[in-house]
Coordinates of C-alpha atoms in Angstrom, one line a residue:
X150 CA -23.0 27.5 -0.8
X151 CA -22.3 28.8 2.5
X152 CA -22.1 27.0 5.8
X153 CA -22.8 27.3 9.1
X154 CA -21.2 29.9 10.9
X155 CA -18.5 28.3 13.2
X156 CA -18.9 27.9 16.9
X157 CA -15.4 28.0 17.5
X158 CA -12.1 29.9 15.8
X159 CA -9.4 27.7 14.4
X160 CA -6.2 27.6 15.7
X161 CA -4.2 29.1 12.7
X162 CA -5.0 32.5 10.6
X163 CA -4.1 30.6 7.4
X164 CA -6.8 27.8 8.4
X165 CA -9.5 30.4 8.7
X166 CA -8.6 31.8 5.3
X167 CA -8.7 28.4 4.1
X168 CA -12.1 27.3 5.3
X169 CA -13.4 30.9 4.0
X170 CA -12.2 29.7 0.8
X171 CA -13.5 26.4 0.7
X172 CA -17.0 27.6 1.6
X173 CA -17.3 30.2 -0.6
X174 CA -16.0 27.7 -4.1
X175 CA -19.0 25.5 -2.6
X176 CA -19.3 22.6 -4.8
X177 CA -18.3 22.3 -8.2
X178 CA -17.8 19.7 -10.8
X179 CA -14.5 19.0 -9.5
X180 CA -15.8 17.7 -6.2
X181 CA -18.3 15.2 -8.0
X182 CA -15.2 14.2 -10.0
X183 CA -13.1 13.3 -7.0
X184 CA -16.1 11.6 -5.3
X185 CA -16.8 9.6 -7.9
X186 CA -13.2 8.4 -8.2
X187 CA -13.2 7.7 -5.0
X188 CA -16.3 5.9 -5.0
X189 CA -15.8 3.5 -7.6
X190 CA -12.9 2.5 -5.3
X191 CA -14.8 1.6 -2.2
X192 CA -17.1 -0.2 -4.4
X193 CA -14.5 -2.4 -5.4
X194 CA -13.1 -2.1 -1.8
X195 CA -17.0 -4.0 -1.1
X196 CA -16.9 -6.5 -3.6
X197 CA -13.7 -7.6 -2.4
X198 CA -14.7 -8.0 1.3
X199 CA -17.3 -9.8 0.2
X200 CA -15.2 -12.2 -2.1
X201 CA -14.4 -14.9 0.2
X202 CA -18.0 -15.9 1.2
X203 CA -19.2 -16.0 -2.8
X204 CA -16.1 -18.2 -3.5
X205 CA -16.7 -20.0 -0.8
X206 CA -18.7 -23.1 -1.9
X207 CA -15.8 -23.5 -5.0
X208 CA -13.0 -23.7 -2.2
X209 CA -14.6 -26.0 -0.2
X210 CA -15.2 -28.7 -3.4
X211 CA -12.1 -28.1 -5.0
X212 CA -9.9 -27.6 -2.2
X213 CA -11.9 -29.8 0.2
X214 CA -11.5 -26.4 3.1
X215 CA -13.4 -26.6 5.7
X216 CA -16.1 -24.0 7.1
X217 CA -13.4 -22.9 10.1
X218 CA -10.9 -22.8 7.0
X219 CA -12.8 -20.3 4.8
X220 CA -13.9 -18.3 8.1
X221 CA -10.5 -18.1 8.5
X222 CA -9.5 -16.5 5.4
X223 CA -12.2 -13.8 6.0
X224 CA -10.6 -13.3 9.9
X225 CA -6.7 -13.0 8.4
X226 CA -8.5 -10.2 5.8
X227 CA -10.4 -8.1 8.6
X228 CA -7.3 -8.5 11.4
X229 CA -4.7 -7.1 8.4
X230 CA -7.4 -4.5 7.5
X231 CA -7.2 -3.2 11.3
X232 CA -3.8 -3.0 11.1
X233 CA -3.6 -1.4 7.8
X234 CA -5.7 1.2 8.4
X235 CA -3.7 2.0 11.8
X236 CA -0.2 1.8 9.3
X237 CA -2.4 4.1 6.3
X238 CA -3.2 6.7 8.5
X239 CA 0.4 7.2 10.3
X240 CA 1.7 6.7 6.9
X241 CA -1.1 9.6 5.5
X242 CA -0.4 12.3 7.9
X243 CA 3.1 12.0 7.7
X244 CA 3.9 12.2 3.8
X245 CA -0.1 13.0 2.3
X246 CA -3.0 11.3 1.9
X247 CA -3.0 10.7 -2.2
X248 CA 0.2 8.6 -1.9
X249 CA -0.9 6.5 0.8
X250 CA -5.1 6.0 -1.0
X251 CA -2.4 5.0 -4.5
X252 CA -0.1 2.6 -2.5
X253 CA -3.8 0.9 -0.8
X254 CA -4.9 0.5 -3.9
X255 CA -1.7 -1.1 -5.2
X256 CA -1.6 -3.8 -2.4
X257 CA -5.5 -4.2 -2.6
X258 CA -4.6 -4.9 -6.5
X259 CA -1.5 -7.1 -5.9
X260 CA -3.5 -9.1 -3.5
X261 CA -6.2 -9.6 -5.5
X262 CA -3.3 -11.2 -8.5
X263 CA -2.4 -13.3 -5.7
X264 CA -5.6 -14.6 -4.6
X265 CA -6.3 -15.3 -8.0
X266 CA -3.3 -17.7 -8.8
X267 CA -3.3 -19.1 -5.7
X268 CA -2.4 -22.6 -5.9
X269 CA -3.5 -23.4 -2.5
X270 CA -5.0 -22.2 1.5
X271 CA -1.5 -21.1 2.5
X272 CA -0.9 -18.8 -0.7
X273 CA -4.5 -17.7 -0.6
X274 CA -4.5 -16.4 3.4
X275 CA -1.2 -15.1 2.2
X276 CA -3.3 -13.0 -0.6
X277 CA -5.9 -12.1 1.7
X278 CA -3.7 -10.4 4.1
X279 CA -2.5 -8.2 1.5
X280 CA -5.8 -7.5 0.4
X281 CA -6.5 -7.1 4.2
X282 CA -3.6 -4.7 4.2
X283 CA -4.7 -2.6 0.9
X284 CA -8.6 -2.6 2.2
X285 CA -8.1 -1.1 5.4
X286 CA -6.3 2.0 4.1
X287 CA -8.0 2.8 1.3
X288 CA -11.7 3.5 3.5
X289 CA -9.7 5.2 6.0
X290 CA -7.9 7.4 3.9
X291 CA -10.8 8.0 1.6
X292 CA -13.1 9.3 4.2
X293 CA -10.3 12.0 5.8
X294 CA -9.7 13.0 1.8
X295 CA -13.2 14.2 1.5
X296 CA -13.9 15.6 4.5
X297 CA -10.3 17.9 3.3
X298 CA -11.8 18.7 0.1
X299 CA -15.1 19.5 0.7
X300 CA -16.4 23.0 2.6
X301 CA -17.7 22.8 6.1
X302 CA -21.5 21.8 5.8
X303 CA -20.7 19.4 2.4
X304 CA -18.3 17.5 4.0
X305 CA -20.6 15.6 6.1
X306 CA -22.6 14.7 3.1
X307 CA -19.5 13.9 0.8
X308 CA -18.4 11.4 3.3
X309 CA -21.5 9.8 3.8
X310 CA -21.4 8.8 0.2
X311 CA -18.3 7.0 0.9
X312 CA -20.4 4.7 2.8
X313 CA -23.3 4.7 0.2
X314 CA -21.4 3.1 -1.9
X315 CA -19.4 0.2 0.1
X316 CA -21.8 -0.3 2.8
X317 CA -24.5 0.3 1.1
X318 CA -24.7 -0.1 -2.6
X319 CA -21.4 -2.6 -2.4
X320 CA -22.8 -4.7 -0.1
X321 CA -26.3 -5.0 -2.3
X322 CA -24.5 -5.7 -5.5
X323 CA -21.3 -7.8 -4.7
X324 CA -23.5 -10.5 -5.1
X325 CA -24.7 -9.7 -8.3
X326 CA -21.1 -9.2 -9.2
X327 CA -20.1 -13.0 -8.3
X328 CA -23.0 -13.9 -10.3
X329 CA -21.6 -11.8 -13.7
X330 CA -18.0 -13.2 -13.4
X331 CA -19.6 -16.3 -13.1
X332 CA -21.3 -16.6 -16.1
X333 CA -19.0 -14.8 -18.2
X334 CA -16.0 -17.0 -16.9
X335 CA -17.7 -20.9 -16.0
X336 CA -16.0 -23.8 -15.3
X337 CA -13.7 -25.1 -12.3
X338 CA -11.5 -21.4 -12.5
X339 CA -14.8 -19.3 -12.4
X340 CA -13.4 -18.3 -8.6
X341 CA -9.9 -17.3 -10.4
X342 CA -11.8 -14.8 -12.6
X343 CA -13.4 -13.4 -9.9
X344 CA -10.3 -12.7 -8.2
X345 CA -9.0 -11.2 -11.4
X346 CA -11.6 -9.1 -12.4
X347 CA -11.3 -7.6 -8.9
X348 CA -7.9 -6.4 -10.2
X349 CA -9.5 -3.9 -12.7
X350 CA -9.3 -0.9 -9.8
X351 CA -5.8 -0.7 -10.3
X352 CA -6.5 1.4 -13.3
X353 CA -7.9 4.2 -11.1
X354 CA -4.2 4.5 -9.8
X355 CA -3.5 6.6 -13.0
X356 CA -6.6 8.6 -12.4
X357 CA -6.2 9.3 -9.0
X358 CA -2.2 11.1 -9.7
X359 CA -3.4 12.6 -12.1
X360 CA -6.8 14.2 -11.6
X361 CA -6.8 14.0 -7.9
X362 CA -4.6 16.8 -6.2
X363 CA -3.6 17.1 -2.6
X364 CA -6.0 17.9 -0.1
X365 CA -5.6 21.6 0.6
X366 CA -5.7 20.9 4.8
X367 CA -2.8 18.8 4.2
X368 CA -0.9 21.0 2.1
X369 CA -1.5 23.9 4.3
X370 CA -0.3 21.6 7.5
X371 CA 2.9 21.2 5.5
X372 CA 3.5 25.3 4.7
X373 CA 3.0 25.0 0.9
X374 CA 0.7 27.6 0.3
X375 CA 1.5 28.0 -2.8
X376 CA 0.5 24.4 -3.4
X377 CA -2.7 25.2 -1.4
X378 CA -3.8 28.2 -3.9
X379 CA -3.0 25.5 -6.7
X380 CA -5.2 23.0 -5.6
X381 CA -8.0 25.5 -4.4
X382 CA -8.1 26.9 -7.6
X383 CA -8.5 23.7 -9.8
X384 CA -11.0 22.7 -7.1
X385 CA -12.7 26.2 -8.0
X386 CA -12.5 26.2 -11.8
X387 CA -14.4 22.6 -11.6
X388 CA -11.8 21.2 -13.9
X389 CA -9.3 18.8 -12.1
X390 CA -7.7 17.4 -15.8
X391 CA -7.0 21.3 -16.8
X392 CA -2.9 22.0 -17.3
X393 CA -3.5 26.2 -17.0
X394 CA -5.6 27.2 -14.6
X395 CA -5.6 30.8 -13.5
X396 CA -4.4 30.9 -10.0
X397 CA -6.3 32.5 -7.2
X398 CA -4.5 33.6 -3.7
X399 CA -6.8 32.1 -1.4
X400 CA -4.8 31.8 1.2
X401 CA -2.1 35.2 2.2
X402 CA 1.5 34.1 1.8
X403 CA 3.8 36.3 3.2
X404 CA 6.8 34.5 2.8
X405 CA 7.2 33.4 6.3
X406 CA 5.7 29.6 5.6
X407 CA 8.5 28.8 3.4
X408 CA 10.4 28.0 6.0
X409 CA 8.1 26.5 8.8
X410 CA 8.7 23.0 10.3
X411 CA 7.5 20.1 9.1
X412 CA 4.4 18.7 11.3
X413 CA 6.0 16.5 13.6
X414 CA 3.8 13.1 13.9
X415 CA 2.8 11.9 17.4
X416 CA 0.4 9.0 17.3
X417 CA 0.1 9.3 21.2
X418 CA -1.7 12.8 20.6
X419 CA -5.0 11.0 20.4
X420 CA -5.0 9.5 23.5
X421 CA -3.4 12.2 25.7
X422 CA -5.3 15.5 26.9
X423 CA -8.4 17.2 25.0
X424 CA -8.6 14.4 21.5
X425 CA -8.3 11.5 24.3
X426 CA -11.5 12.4 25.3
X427 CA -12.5 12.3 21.8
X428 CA -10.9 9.2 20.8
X429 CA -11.8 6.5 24.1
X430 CA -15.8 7.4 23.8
X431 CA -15.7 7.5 20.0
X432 CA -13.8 4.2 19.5
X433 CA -16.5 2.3 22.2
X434 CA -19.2 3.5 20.1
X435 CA -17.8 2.2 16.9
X436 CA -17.5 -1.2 19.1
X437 CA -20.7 -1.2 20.3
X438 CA -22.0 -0.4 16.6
X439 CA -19.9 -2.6 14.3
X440 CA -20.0 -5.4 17.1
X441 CA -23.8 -5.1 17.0
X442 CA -24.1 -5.4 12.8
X443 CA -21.5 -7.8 12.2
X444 CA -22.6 -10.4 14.7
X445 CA -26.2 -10.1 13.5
X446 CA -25.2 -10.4 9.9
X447 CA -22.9 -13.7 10.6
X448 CA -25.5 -15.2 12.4
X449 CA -28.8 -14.3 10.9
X450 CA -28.7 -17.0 8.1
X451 CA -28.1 -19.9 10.9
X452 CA -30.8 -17.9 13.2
X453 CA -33.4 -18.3 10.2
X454 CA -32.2 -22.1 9.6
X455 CA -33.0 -22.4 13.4
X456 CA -36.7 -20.9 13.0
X457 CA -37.3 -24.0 10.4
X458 CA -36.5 -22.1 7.1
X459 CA -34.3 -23.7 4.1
X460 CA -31.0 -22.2 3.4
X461 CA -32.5 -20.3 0.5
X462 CA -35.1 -18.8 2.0
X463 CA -32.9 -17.8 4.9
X464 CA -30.8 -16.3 2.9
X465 CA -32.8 -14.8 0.6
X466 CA -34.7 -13.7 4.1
X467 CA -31.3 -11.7 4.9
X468 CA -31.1 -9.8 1.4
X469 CA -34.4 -8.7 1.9
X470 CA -33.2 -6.9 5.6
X471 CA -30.2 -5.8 3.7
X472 CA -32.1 -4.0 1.7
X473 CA -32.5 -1.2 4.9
X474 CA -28.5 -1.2 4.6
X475 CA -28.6 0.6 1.6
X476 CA -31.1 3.3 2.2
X477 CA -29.6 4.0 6.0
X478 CA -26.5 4.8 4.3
X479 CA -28.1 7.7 2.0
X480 CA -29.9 8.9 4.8
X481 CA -26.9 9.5 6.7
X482 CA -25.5 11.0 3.9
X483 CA -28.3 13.3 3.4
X484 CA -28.9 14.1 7.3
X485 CA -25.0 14.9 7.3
X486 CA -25.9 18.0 5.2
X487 CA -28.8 19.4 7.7
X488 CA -28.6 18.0 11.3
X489 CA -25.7 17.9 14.0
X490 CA -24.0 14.7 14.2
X491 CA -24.6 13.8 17.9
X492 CA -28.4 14.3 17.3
X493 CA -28.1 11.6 14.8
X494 CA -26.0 9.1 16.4
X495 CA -28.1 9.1 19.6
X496 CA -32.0 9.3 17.4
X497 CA -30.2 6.3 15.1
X498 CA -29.0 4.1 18.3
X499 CA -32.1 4.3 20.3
X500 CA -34.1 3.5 17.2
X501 CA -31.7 0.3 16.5
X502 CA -32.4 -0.4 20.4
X503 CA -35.9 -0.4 20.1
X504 CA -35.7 -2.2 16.6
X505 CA -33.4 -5.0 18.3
X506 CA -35.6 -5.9 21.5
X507 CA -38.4 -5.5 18.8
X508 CA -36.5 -9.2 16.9
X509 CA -35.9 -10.5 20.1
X510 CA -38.6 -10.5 22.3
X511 CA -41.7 -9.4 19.9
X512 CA -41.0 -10.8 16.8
X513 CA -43.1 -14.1 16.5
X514 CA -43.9 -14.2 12.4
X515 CA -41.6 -14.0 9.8
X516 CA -43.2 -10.5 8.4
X517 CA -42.3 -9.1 11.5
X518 CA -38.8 -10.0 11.3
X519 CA -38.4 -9.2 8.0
X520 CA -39.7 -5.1 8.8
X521 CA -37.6 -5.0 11.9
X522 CA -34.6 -6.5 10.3
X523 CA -35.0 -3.6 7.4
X524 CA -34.9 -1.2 10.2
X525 CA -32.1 -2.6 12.4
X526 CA -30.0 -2.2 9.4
X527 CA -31.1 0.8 8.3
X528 CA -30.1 2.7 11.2
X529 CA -27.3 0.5 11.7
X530 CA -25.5 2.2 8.5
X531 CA -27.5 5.1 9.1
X532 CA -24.9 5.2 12.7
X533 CA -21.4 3.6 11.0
X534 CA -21.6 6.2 8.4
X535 CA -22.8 9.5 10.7
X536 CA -19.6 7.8 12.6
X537 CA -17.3 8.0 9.8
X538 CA -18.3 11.5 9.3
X539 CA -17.7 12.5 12.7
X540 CA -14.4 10.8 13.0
X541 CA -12.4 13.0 10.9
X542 CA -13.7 16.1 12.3
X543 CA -12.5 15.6 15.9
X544 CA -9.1 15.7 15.0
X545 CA -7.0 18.7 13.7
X546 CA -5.1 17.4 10.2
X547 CA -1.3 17.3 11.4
X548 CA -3.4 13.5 13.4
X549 CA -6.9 13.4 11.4
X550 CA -6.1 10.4 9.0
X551 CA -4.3 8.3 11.5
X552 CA -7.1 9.3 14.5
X553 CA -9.6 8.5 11.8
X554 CA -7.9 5.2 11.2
X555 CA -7.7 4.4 14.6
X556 CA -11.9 4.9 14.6
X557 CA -12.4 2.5 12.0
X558 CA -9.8 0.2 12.9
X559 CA -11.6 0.1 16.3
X560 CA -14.5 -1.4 14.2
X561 CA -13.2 -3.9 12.7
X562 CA -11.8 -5.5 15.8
X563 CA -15.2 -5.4 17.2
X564 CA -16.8 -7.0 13.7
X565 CA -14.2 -10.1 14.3
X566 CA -14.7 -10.6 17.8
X567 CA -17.6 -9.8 18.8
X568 CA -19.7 -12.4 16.7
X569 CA -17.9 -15.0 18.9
X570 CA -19.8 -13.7 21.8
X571 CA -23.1 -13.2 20.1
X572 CA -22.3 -17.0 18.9
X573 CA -22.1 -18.4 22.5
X574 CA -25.3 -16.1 23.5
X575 CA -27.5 -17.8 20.5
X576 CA -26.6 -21.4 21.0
X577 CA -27.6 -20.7 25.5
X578 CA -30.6 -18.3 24.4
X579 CA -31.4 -18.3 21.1
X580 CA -33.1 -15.2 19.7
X581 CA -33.3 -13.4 22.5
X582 CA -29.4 -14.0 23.6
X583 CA -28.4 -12.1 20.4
X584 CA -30.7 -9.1 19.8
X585 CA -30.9 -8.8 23.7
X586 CA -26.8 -8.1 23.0
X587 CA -27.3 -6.2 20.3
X588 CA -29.5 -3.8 22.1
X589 CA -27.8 -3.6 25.6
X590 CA -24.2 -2.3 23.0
X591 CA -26.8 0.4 21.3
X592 CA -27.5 1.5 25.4
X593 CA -23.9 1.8 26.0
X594 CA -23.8 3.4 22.4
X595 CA -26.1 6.6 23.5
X596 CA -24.8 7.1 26.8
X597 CA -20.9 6.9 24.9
X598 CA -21.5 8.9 22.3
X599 CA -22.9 11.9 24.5
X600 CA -18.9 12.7 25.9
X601 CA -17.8 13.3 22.2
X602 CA -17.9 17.5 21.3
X603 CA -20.3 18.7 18.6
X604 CA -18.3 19.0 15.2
X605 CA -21.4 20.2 13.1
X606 CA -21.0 23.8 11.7
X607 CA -16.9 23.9 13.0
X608 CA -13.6 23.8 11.2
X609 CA -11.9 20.7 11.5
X610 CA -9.1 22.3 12.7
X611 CA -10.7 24.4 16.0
X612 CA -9.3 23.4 19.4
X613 CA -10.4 20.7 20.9
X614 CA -11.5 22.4 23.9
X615 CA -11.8 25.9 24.9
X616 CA -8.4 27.2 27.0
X617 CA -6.6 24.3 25.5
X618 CA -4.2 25.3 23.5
X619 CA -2.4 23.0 20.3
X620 CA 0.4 23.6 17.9
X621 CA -1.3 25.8 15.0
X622 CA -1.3 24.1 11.7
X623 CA 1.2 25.7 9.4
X624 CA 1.6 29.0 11.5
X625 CA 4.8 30.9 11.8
X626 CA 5.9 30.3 15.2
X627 CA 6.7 33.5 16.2
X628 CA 3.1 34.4 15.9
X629 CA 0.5 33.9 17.9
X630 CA -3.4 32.4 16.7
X631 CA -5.6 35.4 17.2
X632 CA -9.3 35.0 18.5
X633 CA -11.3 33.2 15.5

C-alpha cells in the first residue's frame, strides 16, 4: 500500500530508505498483531481511569470518604499521569520505547495490587499515584510506537485506534466491566476484586518482549541497522513469534553506523527554534480540547440534576451522549487514513463550537440535548485523537516520544484544572456559563491549531522547516543529508 508522496526530504539518507521500506511492506499481519497488543492495553489503561468513580459509592460506606476525598483520589491519579508521561517519554527516547510501554505496564500493574489491598485513603492515593505513574506512560508511549511501526499514510489510522479503544470503546465498557466483577465477586470486597482483576494486563508484559520488537525509527536513531533490517523483516514476513526469518537489507549498511554517536537527549529541543513553534500552539490546543471535554463530562450529571432530572436518568442521560465518544474516535481513525490533519482538527473544532453554543443557548428540551450532546462528544474524540496522531509526527524520533508526551501531558493538566473554572461559570450562569466556555476554548482551538505545519503525506523525520537545519538521525557525520 503506497503513500503519499512526501512534501518534504528527510534529514538522513538511511531515513529515506527506511520510510521507502515501510511503505512498500504496507500492512501485514504483524501490524494487526502489535495493534492489538497494544490495544488490549489501553483498554485496560480505560477501565482503570475509570476505577475510582465505579468504586466510589463502596469507599464512601465503608470507609465513610467523602465526595472531595474520592475526587481527590482521581486528581493524585491524573497529576502523577502528567508527570509520568513527561518521565516515559524522556525515559523512551533515551533507552527505546518497548522498555519503557513494559516498565508502565509494570507500575500500572503494581498499583493496581496496591489499590486492591489497600487498608485505607492514605495507602489507596498512595496506589493511585502509581497507577497515575504507569497510566500516563503507557498512552504516550503507545501512540509514538505505532506511528514507528506503521508506513506513512497507515500511521495516522493505526494511532487513531489507540484512541478507539481507550477513549472510545474503554470509556463505553468500563462500566460494564464494574458491573462483571461485581457480580462474579459480591459482598463488602467486591471493590478489592475490581482492583485485582485490573491486574490481569500484567500478562501482556510477556507478550509485548517477546512478540513486539523495537520500533525500526528508534533503532535506526541509535545506528543499529542491522537491528533495523531485523525488525523490518519480521514486520514484512507478518510473523512477529517466528525464530528464522530470512533477513532483508532494507536499509544500506556500509559499515560506517557501527560506530556513530549515541542520540544525545535534549528535552529543551521542543521548545527552542523550529519544533517550539510546533510544540506552544499544539499544547494550547490540547488545553483548549481536553479542558473543554473534561469539564463537560464532570459536570454534566449535576447540570441534568439542575434541569429537574433524578440521578439515574441524568446519568443514564450522559451514557446516551457518550455514545458519540465512541464513534468520533473511529472516525478519526478512519479520516487519519484519507484527509490532512489540520483540515480535520479545524472542520472537528468548529463543529464542537457550533454543537456547544447549540447546548447552551438553544437547547430548551431534553431531545435536543441529548443529539447535541452525541455531537459535542463525537467531535470531541474525533479532535483528541486527530491530536494524538499529529503529535508524534511533528517531532523527529531522537525527541518524538518525550515531545509526544509533553502533548498529552499538556492535556491532562487542562482535564484537572479546568473543570474548576467551568464549576465556578455553572454555579454564576448555569448552562450557558459552561458550554459558552466550552465553545469560546474550541475558537481559540481553530485559530491555534492553524500555526502547526501539515504532517499529512511527510516522513516523521523531515525538517521542521525549510533552511533549518537539525542533527540527521543516525547519519555518519562526516556526511552531509542530500536533497530528499
Amino acid at each position: 500500500m503506497a503513500g503519499p508522496a512526501l512534501s518534504s526530504g528527510p534529514d538522513s539518507p538511511r531515513v529515506a530508505e527506511l520510510d521507502r521500506a515501510l511503505d512498500k511492506i504496507g500492512v501485514t499481519r504483524s501490524h494487526h498483531t502489535i495493534i492489538f497488543l497494544i490495544l488490549i492495553g489501553c483498554l485496560f489503561d480505560s477501565f482503570e481511569q475509570n476505577a475510582v468513580g465505579i468504586v466510589g459509592p463502596m469507599l464512601r460506606e465503608q470507609w465513610g470518604l467523602s465526595a472531595s476525598d474520592i475526587g481527590l483520589l482521581n486528581t493524585v491519579t491524573f497529576a502523577c499521569a502528567a508527570i509520568g508521561r513527561i518521565i516515559s517519554g524522556f525515559v523512551a527516547d533515551r533507552y527505546g520505547r518497548r522498555v519503557m510501554l513494559s516498565i508502565d505496564l509494570l507500575l500500572f500493574t503494581l498499583g493496581a495490587g496496591v489499590c486492591a489491598m489497600a487498608p485505607n485513603f492514605t495507602v489507596m492515593a498512595l496506589g493511585r499515584a502509581i497507577v497515575g505513574f504507569g497510566l500516563g506512560g503507557e498512552i504516550a508511549i503507545a501512540v509514538t510506537m505505532l506511528s514507528e511501526f506503521c508506513s506513512t499514510k497507515f500511521r495516522g489510522t493505526a494511532v487513531g485506534l489507540v484512541n478507539v479503544g481507550a477513549g472510545g470503546l474503554g470509556n463505553f465498557l468500563a462500566p460494564g466491566f464494574g458491573l462483571l466483577v461485581f457480580w462474579m465477586f459480591p459482598g463488602d470486597n467486591a471493590w478489592r476484586w475490581l482492583f485485582a482483576c485490573l491486574m490481569v494486563p500484567a500478562l501482556l508484559g510477556a507478550f509485548y518482549r517477546r512478540y513486539i520488537p523495537e520500533t525500526p525509527r528508534f533503532l535506526l536513531s541509535q545506528g543499529k541497522v542491522k537491528e533495523v533490517n531485523s525488525a523490518l523483516s519480521r514486520l514484512a514476513s507478518g510473523r512477529l513469534s517466528a525464530k528464522n526469518v530470512p533477513q532483508q537489507q532494507y536499509i544500506t549498511d556500509d559499515g560506517t553506523t557501527a560506530q556513530a554517536a549515541k542520540v544525545k537527549v535534549r528535552v529543551t529541543e521542543i521548545f527552542r527554534g523550529a519544533l517550539a513553534r510546533r510544540t506552544i500552539p499544539l499544547c494550547i490546543t490540547i488545553w483548549m480540547t481536553y479542558g473543554a471535554q473534561i469539564s463537560v463530562l464532570t459536570l454534566m450529571p449535576t447540570i441534568l440534576v439542575a434541569l429537574g432530572y433524578s440521578m439515574s436518568k441524568s446519568l443514564l442521560f450522559t451514557m446516551v451522549m457518550q455514545g458519540g465518544s465512541l464513534l468520533g474516535a473511529i472516525a478519526a481513525s478512519l479520516l487519519g487514513f484519507h484527509f490532512p490533519r489540520k483540515r480535520v482538527l479545524t472542520a472537528g473544532a468548529v463543529c464542537a463550537c457550533l454543537a456547544a453554543l447549540t447546548i447552551g443557548f438553544v437547547a430548551k428540551s431534553i431531545v435536543v440535548i441529548l443529539i447535541a450532546g452525541a455531537t459535542f462528544q463525537f467531535f470531541v474524540l474525533l479532535l483528541n485523537t486527530t491530536i494524538w496522531i499529529f503529535a508524534p509526527e511533528l517531532y523527529p524520533t531522537r525527541v518524538r516520544a518525550f515531545g509526544t508526551a509533553f502533548i498529552l501531558a499538556t492535556g491532562t493538566a487542562a482535564g484537572a484544572l479546568m473543570p474548576l473554572v467551568a464549576g465556578r461559570l455553572f454555579d454564576a450562569f448555569g448552562l450557558v456559563g459552561v458550554f459558552g466556555l466550552a465553545a469560546g476554548m474550541y475558537a481559540v482551538f481553530v485559530i491555534s491549531v492553524q500555526s502547526v505545519p501539515e504532517t499529512y503525506g511527510q516522513s516523521p523525520d523531515a525538517l521542521p522547516l525549510p533552511g533549518e537545519s537539525l542533527a540527521a538521525d543516525a547519519a555518519p557525520p562526516a556526511k552531509a543529508a542530500q536533497p530528499g
